[in-house]
Coordinates of C-alpha atoms and ligand atoms in Angstrom, one line a residue:
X1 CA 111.7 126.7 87.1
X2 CA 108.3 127.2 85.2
X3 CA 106.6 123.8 85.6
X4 CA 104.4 122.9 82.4
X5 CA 101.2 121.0 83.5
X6 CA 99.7 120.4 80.3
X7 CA 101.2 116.7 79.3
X8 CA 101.1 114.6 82.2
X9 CA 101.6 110.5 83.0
X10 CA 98.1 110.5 82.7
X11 CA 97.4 112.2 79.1
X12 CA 96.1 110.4 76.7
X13 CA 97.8 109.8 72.5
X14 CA 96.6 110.6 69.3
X15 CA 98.2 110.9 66.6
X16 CA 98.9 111.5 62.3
X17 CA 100.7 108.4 60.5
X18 CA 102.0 109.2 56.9
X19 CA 104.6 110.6 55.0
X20 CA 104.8 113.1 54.7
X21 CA 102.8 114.7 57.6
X22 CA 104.7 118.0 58.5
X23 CA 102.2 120.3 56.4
X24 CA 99.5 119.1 58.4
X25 CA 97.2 121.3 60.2
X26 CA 95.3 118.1 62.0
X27 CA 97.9 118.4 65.2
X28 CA 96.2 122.2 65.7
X29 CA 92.9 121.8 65.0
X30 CA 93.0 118.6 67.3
X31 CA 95.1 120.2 70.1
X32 CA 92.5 123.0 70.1
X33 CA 89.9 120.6 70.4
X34 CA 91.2 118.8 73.3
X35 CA 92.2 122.2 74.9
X36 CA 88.5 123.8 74.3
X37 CA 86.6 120.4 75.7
X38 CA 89.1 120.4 78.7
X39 CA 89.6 116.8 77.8
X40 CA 93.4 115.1 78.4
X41 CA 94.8 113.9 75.2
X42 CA 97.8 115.2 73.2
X43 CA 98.0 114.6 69.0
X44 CA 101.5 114.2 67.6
X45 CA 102.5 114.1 64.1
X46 CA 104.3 111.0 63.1
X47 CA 106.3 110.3 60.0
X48 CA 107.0 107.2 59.3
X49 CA 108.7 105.2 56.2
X50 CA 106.3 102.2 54.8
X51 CA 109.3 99.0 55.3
X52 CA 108.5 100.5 58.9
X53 CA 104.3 100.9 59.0
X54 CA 103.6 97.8 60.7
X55 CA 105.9 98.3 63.2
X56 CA 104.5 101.6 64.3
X57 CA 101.4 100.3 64.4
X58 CA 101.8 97.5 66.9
X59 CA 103.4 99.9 68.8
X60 CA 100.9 102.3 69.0
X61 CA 98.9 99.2 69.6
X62 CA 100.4 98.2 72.6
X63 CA 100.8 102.2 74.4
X64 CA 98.4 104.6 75.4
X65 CA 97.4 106.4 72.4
X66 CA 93.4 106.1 72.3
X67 CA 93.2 106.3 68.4
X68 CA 95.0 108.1 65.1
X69 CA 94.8 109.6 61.5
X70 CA 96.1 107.9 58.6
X71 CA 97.2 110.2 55.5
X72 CA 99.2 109.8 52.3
X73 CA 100.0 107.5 50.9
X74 CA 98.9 104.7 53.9
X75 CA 95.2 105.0 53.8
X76 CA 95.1 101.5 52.2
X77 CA 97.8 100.1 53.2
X78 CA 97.0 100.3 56.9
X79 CA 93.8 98.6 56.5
X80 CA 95.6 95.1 56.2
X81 CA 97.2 95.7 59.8
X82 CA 94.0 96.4 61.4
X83 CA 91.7 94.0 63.4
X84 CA 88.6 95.2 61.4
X85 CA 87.4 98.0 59.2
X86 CA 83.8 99.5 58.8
X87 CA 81.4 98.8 55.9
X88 CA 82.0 102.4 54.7
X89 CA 85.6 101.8 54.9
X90 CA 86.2 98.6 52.9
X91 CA 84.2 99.9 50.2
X92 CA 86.2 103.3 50.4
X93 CA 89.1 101.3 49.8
X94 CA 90.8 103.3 52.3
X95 CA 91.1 104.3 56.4
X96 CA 91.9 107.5 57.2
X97 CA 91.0 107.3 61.2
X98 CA 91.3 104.9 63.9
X99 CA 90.2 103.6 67.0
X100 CA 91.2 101.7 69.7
X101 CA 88.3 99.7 71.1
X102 CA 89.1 96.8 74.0
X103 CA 92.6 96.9 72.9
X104 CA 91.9 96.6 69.2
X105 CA 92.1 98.5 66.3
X106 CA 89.4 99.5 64.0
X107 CA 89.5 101.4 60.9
X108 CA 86.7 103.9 59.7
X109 CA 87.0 106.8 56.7
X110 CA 85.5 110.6 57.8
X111 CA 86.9 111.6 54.2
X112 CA 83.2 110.9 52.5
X113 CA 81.1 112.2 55.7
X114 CA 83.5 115.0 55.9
X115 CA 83.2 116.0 52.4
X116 CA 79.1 115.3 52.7
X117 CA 79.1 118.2 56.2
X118 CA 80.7 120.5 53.9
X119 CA 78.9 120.0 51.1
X120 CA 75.3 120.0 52.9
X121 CA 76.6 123.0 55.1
X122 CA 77.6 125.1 52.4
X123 CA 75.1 124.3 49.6
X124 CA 72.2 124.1 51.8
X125 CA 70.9 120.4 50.2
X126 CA 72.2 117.1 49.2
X127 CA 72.8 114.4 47.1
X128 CA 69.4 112.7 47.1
X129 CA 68.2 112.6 43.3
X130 CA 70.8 114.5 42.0
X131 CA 73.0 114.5 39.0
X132 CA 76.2 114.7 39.9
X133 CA 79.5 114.9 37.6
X134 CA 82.5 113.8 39.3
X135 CA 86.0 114.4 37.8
X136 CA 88.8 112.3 38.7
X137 CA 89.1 108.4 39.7
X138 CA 92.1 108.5 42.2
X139 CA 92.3 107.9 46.1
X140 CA 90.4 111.4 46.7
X141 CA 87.2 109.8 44.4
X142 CA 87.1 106.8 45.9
X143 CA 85.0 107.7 49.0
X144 CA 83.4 110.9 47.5
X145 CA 81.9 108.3 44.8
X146 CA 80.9 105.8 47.3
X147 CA 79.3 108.6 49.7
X148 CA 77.4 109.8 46.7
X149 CA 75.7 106.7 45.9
X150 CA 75.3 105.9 49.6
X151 CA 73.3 109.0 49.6
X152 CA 71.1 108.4 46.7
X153 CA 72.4 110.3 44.0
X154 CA 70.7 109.5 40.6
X155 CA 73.4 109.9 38.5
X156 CA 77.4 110.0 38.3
X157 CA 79.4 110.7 35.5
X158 CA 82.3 110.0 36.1
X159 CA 85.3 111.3 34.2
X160 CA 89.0 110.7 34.1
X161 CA 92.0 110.7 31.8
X162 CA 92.9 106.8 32.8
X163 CA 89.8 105.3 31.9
X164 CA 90.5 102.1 33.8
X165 CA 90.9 103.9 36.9
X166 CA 87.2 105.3 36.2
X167 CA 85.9 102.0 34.9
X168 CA 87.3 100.1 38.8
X169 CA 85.9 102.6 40.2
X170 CA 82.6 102.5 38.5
X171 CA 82.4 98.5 38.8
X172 CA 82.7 99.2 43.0
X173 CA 79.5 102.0 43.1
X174 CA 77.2 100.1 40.2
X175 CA 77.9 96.4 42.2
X176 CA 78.0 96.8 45.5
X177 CA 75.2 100.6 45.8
X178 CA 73.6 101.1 42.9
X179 CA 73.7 101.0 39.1
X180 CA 74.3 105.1 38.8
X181 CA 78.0 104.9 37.4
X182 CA 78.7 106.1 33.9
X183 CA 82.0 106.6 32.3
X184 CA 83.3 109.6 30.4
X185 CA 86.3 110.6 29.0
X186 CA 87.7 114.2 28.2
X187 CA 86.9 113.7 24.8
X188 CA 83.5 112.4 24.6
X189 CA 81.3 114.2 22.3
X190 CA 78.4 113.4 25.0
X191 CA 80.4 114.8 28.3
X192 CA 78.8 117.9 27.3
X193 CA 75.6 116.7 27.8
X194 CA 76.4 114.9 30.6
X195 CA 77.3 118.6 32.4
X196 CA 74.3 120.2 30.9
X197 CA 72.1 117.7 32.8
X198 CA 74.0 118.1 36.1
X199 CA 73.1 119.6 39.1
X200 CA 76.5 119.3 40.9
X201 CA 80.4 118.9 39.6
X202 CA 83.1 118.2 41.4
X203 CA 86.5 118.4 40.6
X204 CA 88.3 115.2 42.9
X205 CA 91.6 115.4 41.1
X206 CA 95.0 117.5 41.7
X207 CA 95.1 119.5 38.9
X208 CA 94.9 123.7 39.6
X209 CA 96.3 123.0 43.1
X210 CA 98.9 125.4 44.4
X211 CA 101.6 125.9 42.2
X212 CA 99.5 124.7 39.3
X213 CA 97.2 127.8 39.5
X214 CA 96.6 128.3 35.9
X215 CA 95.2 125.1 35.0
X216 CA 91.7 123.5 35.2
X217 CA 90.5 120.1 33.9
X218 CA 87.2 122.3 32.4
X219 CA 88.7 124.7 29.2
X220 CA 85.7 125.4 28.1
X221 CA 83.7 127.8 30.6
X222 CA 80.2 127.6 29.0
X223 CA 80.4 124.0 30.6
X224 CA 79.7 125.7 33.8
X225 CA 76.1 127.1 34.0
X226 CA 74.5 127.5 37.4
X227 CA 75.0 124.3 38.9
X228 CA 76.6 123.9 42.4
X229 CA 80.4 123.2 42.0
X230 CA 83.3 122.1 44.6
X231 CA 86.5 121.2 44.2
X232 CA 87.9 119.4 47.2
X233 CA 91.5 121.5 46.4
X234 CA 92.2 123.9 49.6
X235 CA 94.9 125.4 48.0
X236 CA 94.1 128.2 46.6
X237 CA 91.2 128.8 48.2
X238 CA 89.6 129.5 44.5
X239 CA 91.1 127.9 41.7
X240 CA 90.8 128.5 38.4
X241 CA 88.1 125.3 37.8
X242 CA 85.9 127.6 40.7
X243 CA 86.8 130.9 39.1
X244 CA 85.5 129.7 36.4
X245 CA 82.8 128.1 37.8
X246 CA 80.9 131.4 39.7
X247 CA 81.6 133.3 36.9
X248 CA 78.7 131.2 35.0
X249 CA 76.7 132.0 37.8
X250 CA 77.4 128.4 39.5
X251 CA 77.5 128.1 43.4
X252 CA 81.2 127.5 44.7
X253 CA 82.8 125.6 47.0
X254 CA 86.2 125.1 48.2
X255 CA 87.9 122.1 49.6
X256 CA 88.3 123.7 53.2
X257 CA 85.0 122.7 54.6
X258 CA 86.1 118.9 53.9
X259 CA 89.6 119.2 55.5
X260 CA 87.9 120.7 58.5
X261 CA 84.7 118.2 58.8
X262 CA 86.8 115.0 58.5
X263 CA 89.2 116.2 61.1
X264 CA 85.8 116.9 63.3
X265 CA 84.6 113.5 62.7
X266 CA 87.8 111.6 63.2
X267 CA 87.9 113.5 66.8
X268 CA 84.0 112.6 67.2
X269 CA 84.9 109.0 66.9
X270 CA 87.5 108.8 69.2
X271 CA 85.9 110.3 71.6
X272 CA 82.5 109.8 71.8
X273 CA 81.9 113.8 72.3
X274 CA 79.7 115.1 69.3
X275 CA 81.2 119.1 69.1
X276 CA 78.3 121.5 69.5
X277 CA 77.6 124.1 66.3
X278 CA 79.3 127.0 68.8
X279 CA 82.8 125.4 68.7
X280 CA 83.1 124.4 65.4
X281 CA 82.0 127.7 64.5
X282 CA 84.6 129.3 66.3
X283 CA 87.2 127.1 64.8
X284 CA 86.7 127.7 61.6
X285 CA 86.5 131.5 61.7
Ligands
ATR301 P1 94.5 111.5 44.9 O1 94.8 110.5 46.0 O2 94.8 112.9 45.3 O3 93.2 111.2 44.3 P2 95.8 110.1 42.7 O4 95.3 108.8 43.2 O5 97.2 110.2 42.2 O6 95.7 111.2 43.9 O7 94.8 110.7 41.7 C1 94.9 112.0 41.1 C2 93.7 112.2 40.2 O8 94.0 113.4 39.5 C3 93.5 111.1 39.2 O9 92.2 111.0 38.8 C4 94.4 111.6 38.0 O10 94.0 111.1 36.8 P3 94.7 109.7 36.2 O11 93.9 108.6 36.9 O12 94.5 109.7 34.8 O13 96.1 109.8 36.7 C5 94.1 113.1 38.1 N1 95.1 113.9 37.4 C6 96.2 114.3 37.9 N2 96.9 115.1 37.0 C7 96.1 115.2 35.9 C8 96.2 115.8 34.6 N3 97.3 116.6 34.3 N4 95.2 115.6 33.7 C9 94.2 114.9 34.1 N5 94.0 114.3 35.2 C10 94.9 114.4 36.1

C-alpha cells in the first residue's frame, strides 16, 4: 500500500462556498500555493444550496478550516452571517473572502484590490486623477467603483442599461467617497464626450463573455482612441470590446490579472504570508 502523506489530522481547511463552484480554478491556484510555501492547508470546493448557506457556515465555523472564498451568487448574502465585515467590504456591498480570527468570522472583499494589482501591474499607473468610464452597475461594479473613488479617481461615468442600478450605485461612491459619480445611459448624446475625456474604460458587465463572442457594449469603435481599456471578462482572453479597443491604438487589458490578484490576496489574508514577486511570477506563467 502507497501511503499518501499529504492530508494529515493536522492539515488545516480552506475552502470556495457558492453555487456553482465546479469551474473554479481557486482550488489550484490555492493548493499550489500551499504546496510551493510548504505550508499545511488543503482548499476544497464546496457547493452549496442558499435554504442551506447558514448552516454551512456555522459549520465551517465550529471545524478547522482557517478561512474561505465566497462566489456567486453569496457574496452578499453571507455578510449577514458574519461576526463583522471590513470598511471596504460594507461599502462593496459584498464579501468574497473570509477569516477566522479567535474563533470568529470576518468578511473582507480582494475583488477591488485584486482588480487595482492588475490594473497598476499591467498599465504601469493608477487611478489617482484620472477619468475613468465604467460600464455596467451590477455585483462586478460595485467594488471596482468603490476602489476607484478610494483611490482618487476624478471622474466616473458610469454607464448602464438599468439606470437605477447606476443611479444606487452612484448615491454609494458620491455619499460615502467622493462626489465623482455621473450617470450615463447608452443613448446619451453626451456619453461621447464623456469617452473622449477619459483616460481609462472599463467594461464591468457580462456582455462579449464566452459564448457571446460577437458582441460588445461599444458599436462604435472611433469611441476608443488611445486610452487604457480593461474588461474584467477572462473568457476570451480578448473580446470583441478589447479587439476593438487596441485597434484604436488603446492599451488592453484582460480580466485574468483580476482573477489571479484577488485569489493572491484572499490567500495573503488568511495567512499572514505576503507571496514574494518570484512565485507569483511563476504562477501565472
Ligand atoms: P455581475 O455580478 O457579473 O455584475 P449582474 O449583477 O447580473 O452580474 O450584472 C451584469 C451587468 O451586465 C449589469 O450591469 C447588466 O446591466 P443591467 O443592470 O441593465 O442588467 C449588464 N448587462 C448584462 N447583459 C447586458 C446587455 N445585453 N446589455 C447591456 N447590459 C447588460
Amino acid at each position: 500500500m502507497v501511503i499518501d502523506y499529504s492530508v494529515t489530522g493536522k492539515t488545516k481547511l480552506l475552502g470556495l462556498i457558492g453555487n456553482p463552484v465546479e469551474h473554479s480554478i481557486s482550488p489550484q491556484l490555492h493548493n499550489s500555493l500551499s504546496k510551493i510555501l510548504g505550508l499545511d492547508l488543503i482548499y476544497v470546493p464546496l457547493r452549496v444550496d442558499k435554504e442551506d448557506l447558514e448552516t454551512l457556515v456555522k459549520a465551517l465555523k465550529a471545524t478547522e478550516f482557517v478561512g474561505f472564498n465566497v462566489t456567486v451568487p453569496y457574496k452578499r448574502e453571507i455578510m449577514k452571517f458574519l461576526d463583522g465585515n471590513t470598511k471596504e467590504a460594507i461599502l462593496m456591498g459584498s464579501v468574497n473572502t473570509v477569516k477566522k480570527i479567535d474563533g470568529r468570522l470576518y468578511g473582507y472583499n480582494t475583488d477591488g484590490e485584486g482588480f487595482l494589482r492588475a490594473f497598476k501591474e499591467a498599465a504601469g499607473t493608477d487611478f489617482k486623477g484620472k477619468k475613468v468610464v465604467m460600464l455596467g452597475a451590477g455585483g462586478a461594479a460595485r467594488p471596482i467603483a468603490v476602489k476607484i473613488a478610494l483611490e482618487g479617481a476624478e471622474k466616473i461615468s458610469l454607464v448602464n442599461r438599468t439606470t437605477q442600478k447606476s443611479v444606487e450605485l452612484a448615491e454609494v461612491v458620491n455619499e460615502n467617497i467622493a462626489e465623482i459619480v455621473q450617470v450615463y445611459n447608452f443613448e446619451d448624446k453626451t456619453l461621447k464626450l464623456a469617452f473622449e475625456e477619459s483616460d481609462i474604460i472599463i467594461n464591468t458587465t457580462s456582455v462579449g463573455m464566452s459564448p457571446d463572442i460577437d458582441n460588445s457594449l461599444i458599436s462604435d469603435t472611433s469611441y476608443f482612441n488611445g486610452q487604457i481599456v480593461y474588461d474584467i471578462i477572462y473568457n476570451p482572453v480578448k473580446t470583441k470590446f478589447l479587439a476593438d479597443a487596441e485597434s484604436r491604438g488603446c492599451k488592453i487589458i484582460n480580466g485574468l490579472g483580476m482573477l489571479f490578484y484577488q485569489g493572491i490576496n484572499a490567500y495573503e489574508i488568511w495567512t499572514g504570508v505576503k507571496i514574494s514577486e518570484e512565485i507569483l511570477r511563476d504562477l501565472y506563467n
